[in-house]
GROMACS .gro file of C-alpha atoms in nm:
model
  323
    1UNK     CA    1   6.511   2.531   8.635
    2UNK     CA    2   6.167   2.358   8.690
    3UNK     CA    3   5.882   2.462   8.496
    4UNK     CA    4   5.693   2.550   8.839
    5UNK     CA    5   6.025   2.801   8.943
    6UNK     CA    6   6.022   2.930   8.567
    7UNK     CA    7   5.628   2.982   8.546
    8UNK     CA    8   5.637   3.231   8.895
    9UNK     CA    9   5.970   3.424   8.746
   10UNK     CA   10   5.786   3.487   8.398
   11UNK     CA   11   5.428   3.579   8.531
   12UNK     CA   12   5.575   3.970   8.559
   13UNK     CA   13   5.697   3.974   8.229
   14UNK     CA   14   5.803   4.345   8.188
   15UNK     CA   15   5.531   4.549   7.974
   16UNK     CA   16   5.745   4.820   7.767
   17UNK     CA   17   5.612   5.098   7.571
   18UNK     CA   18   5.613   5.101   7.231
   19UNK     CA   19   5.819   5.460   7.099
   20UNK     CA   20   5.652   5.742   7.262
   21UNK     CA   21   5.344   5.645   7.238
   22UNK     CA   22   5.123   5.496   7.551
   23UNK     CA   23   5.087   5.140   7.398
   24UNK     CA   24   5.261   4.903   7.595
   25UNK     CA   25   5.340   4.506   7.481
   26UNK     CA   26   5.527   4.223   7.660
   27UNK     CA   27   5.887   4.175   7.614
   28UNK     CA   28   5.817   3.903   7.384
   29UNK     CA   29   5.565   3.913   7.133
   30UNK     CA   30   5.415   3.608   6.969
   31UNK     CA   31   5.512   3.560   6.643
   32UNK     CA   32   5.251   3.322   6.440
   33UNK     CA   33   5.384   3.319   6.117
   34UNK     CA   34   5.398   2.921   6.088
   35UNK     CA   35   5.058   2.895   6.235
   36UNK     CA   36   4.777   2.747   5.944
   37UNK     CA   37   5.112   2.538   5.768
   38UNK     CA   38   5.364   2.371   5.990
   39UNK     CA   39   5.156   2.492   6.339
   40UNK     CA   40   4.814   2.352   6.365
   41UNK     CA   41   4.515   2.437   6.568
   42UNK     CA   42   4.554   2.227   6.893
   43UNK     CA   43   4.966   2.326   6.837
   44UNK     CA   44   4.881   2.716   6.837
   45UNK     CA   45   4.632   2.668   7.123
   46UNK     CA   46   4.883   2.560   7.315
   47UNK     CA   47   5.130   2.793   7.276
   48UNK     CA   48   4.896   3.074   7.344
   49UNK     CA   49   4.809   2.929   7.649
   50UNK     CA   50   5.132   2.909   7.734
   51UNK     CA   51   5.261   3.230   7.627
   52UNK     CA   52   4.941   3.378   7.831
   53UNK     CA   53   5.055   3.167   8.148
   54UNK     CA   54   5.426   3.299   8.107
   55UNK     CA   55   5.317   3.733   8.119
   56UNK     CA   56   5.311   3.743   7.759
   57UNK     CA   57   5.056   3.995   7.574
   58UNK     CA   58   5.117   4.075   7.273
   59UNK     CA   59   5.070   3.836   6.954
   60UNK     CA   60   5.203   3.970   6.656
   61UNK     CA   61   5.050   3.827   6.221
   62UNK     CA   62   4.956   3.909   5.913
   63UNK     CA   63   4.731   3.886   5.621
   64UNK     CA   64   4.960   3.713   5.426
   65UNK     CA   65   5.087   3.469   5.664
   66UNK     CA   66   5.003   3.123   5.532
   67UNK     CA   67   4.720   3.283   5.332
   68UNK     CA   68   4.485   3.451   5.563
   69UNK     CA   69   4.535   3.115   5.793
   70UNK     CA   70   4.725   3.275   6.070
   71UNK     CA   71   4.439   3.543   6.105
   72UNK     CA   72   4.227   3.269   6.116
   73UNK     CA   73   4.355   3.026   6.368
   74UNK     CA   74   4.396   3.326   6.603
   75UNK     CA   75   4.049   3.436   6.582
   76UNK     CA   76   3.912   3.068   6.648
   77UNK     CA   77   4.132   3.105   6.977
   78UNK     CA   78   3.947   3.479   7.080
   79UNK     CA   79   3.708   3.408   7.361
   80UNK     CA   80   3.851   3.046   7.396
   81UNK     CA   81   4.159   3.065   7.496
   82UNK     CA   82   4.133   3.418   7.603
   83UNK     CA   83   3.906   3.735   7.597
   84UNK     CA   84   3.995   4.001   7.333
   85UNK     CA   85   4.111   4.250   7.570
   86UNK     CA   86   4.352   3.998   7.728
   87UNK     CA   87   4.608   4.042   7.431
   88UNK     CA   88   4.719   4.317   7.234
   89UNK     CA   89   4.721   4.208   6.861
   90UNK     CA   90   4.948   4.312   6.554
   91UNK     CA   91   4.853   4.245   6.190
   92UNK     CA   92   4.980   4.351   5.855
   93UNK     CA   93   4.829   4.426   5.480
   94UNK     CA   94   5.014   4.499   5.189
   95UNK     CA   95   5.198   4.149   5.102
   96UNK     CA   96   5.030   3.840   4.937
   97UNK     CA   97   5.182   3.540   4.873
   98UNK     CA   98   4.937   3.368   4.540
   99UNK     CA   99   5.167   3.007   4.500
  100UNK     CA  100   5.409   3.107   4.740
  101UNK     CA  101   5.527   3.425   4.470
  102UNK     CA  102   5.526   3.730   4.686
  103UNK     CA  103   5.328   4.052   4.549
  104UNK     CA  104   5.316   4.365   4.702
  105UNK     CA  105   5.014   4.578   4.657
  106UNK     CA  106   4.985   4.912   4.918
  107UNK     CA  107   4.715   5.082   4.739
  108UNK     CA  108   4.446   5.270   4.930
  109UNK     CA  109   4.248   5.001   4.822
  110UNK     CA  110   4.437   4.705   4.909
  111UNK     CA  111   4.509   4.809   5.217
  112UNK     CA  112   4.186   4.886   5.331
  113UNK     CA  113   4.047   4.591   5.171
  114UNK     CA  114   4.283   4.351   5.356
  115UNK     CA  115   4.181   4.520   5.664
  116UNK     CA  116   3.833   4.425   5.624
  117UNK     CA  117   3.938   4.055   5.548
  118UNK     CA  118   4.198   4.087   5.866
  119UNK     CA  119   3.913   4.155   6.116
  120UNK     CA  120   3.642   3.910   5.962
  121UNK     CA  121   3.921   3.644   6.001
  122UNK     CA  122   4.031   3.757   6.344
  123UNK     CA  123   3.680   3.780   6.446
  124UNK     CA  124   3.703   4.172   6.587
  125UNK     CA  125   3.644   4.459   6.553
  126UNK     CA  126   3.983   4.631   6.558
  127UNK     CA  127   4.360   4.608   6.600
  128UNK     CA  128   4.614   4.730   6.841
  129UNK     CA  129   4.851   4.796   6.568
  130UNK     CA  130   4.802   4.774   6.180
  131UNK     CA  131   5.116   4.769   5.986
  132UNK     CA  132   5.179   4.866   5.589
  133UNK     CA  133   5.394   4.489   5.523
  134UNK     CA  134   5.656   4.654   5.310
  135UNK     CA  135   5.720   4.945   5.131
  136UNK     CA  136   5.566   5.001   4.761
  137UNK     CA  137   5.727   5.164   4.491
  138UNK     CA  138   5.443   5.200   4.274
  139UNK     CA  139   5.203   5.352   4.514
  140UNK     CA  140   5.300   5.709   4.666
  141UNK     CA  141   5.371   5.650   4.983
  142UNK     CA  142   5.115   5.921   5.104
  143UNK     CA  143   4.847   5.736   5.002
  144UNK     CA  144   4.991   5.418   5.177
  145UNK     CA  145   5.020   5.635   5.504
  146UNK     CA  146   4.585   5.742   5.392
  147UNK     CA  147   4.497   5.390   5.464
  148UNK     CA  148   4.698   5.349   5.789
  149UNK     CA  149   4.535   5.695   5.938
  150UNK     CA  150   4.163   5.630   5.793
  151UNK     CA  151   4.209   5.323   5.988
  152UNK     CA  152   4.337   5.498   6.275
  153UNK     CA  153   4.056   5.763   6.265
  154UNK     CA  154   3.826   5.521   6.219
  155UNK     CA  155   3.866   5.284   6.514
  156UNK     CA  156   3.992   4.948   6.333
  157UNK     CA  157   4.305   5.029   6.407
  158UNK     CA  158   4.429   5.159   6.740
  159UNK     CA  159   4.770   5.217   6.612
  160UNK     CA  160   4.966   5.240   6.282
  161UNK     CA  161   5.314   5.138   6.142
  162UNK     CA  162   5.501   5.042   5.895
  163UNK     CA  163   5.737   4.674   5.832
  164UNK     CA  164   6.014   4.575   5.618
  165UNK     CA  165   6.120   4.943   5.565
  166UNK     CA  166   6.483   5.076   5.535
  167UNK     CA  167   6.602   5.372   5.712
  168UNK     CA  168   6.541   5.624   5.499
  169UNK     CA  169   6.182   5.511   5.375
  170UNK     CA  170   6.094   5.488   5.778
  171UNK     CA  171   6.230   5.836   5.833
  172UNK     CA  172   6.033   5.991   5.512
  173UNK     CA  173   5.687   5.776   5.632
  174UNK     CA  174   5.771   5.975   5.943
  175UNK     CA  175   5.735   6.307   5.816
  176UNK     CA  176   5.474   6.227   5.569
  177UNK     CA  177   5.202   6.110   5.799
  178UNK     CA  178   4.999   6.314   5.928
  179UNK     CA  179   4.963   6.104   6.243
  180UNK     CA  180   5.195   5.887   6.463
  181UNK     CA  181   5.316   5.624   6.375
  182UNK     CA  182   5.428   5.408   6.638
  183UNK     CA  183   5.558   5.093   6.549
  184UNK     CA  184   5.845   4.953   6.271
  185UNK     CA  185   5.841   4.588   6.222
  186UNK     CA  186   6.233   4.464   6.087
  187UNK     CA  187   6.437   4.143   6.164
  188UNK     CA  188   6.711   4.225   6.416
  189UNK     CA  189   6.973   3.969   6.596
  190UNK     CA  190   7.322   3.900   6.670
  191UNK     CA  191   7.321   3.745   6.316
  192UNK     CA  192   7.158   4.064   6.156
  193UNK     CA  193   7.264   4.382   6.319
  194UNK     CA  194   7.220   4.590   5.937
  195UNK     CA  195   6.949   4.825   6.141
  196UNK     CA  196   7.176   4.961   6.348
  197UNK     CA  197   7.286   5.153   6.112
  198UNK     CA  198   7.007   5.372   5.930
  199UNK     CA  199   6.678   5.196   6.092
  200UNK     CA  200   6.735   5.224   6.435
  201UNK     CA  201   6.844   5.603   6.486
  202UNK     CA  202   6.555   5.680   6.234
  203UNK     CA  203   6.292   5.525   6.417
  204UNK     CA  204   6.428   5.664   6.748
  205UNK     CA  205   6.421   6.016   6.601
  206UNK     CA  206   6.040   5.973   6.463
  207UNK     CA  207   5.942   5.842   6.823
  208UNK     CA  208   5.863   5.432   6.716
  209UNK     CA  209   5.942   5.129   6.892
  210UNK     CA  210   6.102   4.872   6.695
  211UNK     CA  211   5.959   4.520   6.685
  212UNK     CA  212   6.246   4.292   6.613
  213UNK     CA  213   6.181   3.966   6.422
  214UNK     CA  214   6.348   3.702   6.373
  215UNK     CA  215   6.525   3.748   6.733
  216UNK     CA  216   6.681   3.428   6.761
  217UNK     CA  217   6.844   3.438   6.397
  218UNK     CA  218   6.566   3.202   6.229
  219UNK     CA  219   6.677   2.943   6.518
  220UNK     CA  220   7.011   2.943   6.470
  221UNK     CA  221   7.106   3.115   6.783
  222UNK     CA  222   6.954   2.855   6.971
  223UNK     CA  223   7.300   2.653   6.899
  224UNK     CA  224   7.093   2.379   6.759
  225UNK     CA  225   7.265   2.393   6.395
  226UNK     CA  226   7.581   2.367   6.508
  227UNK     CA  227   7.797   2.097   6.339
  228UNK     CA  228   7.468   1.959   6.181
  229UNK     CA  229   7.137   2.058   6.035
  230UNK     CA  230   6.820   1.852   6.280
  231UNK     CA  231   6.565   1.636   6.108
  232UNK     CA  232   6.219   1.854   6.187
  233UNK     CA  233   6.403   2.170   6.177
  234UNK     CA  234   6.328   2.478   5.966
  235UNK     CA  235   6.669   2.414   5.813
  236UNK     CA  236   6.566   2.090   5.724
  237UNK     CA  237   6.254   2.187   5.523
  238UNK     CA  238   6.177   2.223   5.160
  239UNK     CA  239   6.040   2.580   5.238
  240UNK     CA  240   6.215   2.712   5.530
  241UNK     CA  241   6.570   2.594   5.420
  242UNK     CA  242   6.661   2.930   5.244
  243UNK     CA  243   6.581   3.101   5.483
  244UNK     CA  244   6.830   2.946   5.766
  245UNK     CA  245   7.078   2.859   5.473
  246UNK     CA  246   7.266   3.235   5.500
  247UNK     CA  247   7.336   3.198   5.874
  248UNK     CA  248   7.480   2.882   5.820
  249UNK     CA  249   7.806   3.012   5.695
  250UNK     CA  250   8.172   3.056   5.886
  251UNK     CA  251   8.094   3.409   6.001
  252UNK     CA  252   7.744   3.358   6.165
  253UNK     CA  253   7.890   3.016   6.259
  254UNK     CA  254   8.123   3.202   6.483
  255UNK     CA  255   7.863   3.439   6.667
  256UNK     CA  256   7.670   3.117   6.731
  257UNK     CA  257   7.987   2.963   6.931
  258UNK     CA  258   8.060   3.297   7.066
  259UNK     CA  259   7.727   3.320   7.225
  260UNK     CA  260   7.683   2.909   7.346
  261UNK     CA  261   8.040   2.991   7.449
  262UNK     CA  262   7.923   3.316   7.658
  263UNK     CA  263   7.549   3.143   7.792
  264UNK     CA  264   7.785   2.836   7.930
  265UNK     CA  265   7.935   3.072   8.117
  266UNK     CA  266   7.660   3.251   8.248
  267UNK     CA  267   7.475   2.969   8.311
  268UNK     CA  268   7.214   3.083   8.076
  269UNK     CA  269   7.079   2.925   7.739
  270UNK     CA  270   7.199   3.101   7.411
  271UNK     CA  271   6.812   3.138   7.351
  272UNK     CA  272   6.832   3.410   7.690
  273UNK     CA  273   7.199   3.530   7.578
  274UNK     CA  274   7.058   3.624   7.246
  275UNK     CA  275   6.702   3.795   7.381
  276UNK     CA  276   6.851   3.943   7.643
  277UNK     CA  277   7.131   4.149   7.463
  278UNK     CA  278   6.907   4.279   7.206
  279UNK     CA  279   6.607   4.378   7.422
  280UNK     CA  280   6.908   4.604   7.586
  281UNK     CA  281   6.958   4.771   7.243
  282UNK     CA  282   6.828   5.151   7.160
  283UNK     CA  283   6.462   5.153   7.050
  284UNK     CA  284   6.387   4.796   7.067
  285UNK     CA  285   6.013   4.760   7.207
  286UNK     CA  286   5.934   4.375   7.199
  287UNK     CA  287   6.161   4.097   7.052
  288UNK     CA  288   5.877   3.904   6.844
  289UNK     CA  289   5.939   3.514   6.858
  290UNK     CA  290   5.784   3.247   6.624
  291UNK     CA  291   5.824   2.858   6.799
  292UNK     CA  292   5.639   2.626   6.578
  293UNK     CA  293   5.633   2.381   6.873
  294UNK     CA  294   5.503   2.414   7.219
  295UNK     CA  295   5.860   2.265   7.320
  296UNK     CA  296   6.011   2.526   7.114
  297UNK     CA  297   5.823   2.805   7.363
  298UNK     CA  298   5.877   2.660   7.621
  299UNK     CA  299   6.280   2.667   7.607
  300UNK     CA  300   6.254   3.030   7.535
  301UNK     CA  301   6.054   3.118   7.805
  302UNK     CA  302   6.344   2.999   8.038
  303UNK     CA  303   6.490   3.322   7.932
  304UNK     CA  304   6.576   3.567   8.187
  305UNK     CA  305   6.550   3.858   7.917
  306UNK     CA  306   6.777   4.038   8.191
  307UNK     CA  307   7.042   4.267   7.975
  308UNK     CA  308   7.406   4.052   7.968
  309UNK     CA  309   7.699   4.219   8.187
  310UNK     CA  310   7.873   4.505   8.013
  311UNK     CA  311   8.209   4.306   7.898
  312UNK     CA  312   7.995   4.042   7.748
  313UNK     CA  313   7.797   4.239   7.574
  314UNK     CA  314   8.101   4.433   7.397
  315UNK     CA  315   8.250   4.102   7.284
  316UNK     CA  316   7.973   3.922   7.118
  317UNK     CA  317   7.897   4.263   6.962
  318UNK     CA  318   8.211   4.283   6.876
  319UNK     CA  319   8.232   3.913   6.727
  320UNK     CA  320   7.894   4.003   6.526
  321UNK     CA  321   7.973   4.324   6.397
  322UNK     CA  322   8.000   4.229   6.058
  323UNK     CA  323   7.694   4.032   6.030
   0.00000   0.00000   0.00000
C-alpha cells in the first residue's frame, strides 16, 4: 500500500475512551521511551509529525525515561511541531534510574516533586494523565494515591493512574482512592498475555482502561528476529538485549511464526496481526508503541488495527496461551 493510500485510511484513527471515564486517546499511543538515548531530536520530530499526520493523539513518557530527557525532547516539540491541545499527554513519577540502577521512591514527596520537574521539562502546565510508575512497598499506598488526587484537585493533572501494578495492588488502589482512577499502564502482547489473568478483570471492575506496552513484544512480533538477531536492533544492543533476550526462546519463537504465518494469509503485516488482536481484547484503551526510527513508525502505521476474524483469533490465542 502507498504511503498516499495509507496516510487517507489512518487520518480517522478511532479515538476510544479510556475506562469509564470521558478521556478519549488514539488507538495507538506514542511511546517515547528511547527518545533523549537511541532517538534524537530531529528523529523524535519526525515521528511526531508523523504520528500527528497518521490520527494519532496521544503520546505517552515518563520522568524516568532516559533521565528526564524524554520529558524534555517532547516539550522542545510543544508549539513546534504542534499546539498543546493537539495531543493528549501521559507521564509518570515514582521510578528513577541514577546509573541505569532502578529506585523506586512513591512518597508524597517524590511524587509531587517529580511532577513539578515533569511540567518544567514538558514546558506546561498540566497533564492528561499522571501515573504512580510502580507500586511501593515502603510507602502506604494511600499516601501514593494523596499525590495522584492533590494533583488531580489541583489542575496539573487531568487524570490519575497507576503502572506496573499486579492485579490485586490495582484492585486495592481502586478502592483506596478517593477519586477515579482511570488509567493502568502494563505490558500486554501475544508474547505476554500474564494480565489476563488478575489485571485485566480488575481494572475492568474498577472502571480503567488499560494502556498496553510493549504491544509488539519488544519488536519481536514484527517477525524481524526470526532465524537471526539484526545489526541496529534492540536485540542487538548492549542495553536493550535483555530485554528482547526472553522472547527469543522456542515458545515465543512459535507465536512469532504463528502470527507471520496468519498476516501472510491475511495479507496483513504481523505488526497489524499483532495490534489488531489485542486492541480487540477486554479493557484495552490504546496499544502504546515505541519505534526508535521514523521507518520503524511508519511500518506500523500500515496497520489496519481492524480486530482479526474469529477462527484466527482463537488459534494464535491458542498458540500463545502459555506465554
Amino acid at each position: 500500500m502507498g504511503m498516499r493510500a495509507s496516510a487517507r485510511k489512518l487520518a480517522a484513527m478511532q479515538q476510544r475512551y479510556v475506562g469509564n471515564s470521558g478521556l478519549r486517546v488514539s488507538a495507538l499511543s506514542l511511546g517515547t521511551m528511547t527518545w533523549g538515548g537511541e532517538t534524537d531530536e530531529q528523529d523524535a520530530s519526525e515521528l511526531l509529525r508523523t504520528f500527528l499526520n497518521s490520527g494519532g493523539r496521544h503520546v505517552d513518557t515518563a520522568a524516568s525515561y532516559a533521565e528526564g530527557r524524554s520529558e524534555a525532547m517532547l516539550g522542545s516539540l510543544l508549539g513546534d511541531v504542534v499546539s498543546r491541545t493537539g495531543l493528549t499527554i501521559s507521564t509518570k513519577a515514582g521510578m528513577t534510574t541514577p546509573d541505569g540502577r532502578r529506585g523506586i521512591d512513591t512518597s508524597r514527596n517524590a511524587m509531587l516533586t517529580g511532577l513539578d520537574a515533569s511540567l518544567a521539562r514538558l514546558g506546561t502546565d498540566y497533564v492528561d494523565i499522571w501515573f504512580a510508575e510502580a507500586w511501593d512497598g515502603n510507602v502506604p499506598l494511600e499516601e501514593t494515591l494523596s499525590a495522584l488526587e492533590f494533583a488531580v484537585r489541583s489542575g496539573r493533572a487531568r487524570y490519575a493512574g497507576i503502572s506496573n501494578y499486579t492485579g490485586w495492588q490495582a484492585a486495592k488502589a481502586a478502592v483506596l482512592a478517593g477519586f477515579p482512577l482511570v488509567a493502568a499502564q502494563a505490558e500486554y502482547s501475544f508474547l505476554h498475555r500474564g494480565p489476563e489473568a488478575e489485571l485485566i478483570p480488575a481494572v475492568e471492575d474498577a472502571g480503567m482502561g488499560l494502556m498496553a506496552c510493549a504491544p509488539l513484544g519488544r519488536g519481536v512480533l514484527t517477525g524481524k528476529y526470526r532465524g537471526s538477531i539484526p545489526s541496529g536492533s534492540r536485540g542487538a544492543s548492549a542495553t536493550g538485549s535483555a530485554s528482547v533476550e526472553q522472547y527469543l526462546a522456542e515458545r515465543p519463537s512459535r507465536t512469532v511464526e504463528a502470527v507471520c504465518t496468519a498476516a501472510k494469509g491475511l495479507g496483513r503485516t504481523p505488526q497489524d496481526v499483532a495490534l489488531g488482536w489485542l486492541l480487540a481484547q477486554h479493557g484495552v484503551a490504546t496499544a502504546v508503541v515505541g519505534p526508535r526510527t521514523p521507518v520503524q513508525l511508519k511500518e506500523i502505521l500500515e496497520a489496519q488495527l481492524s480486530p482479526l476474524p474469529p477462527e484466527i483469533a482463537r488459534a494464535l490465542e491458542d498458540v500463545s496461551a502459555a506465554s
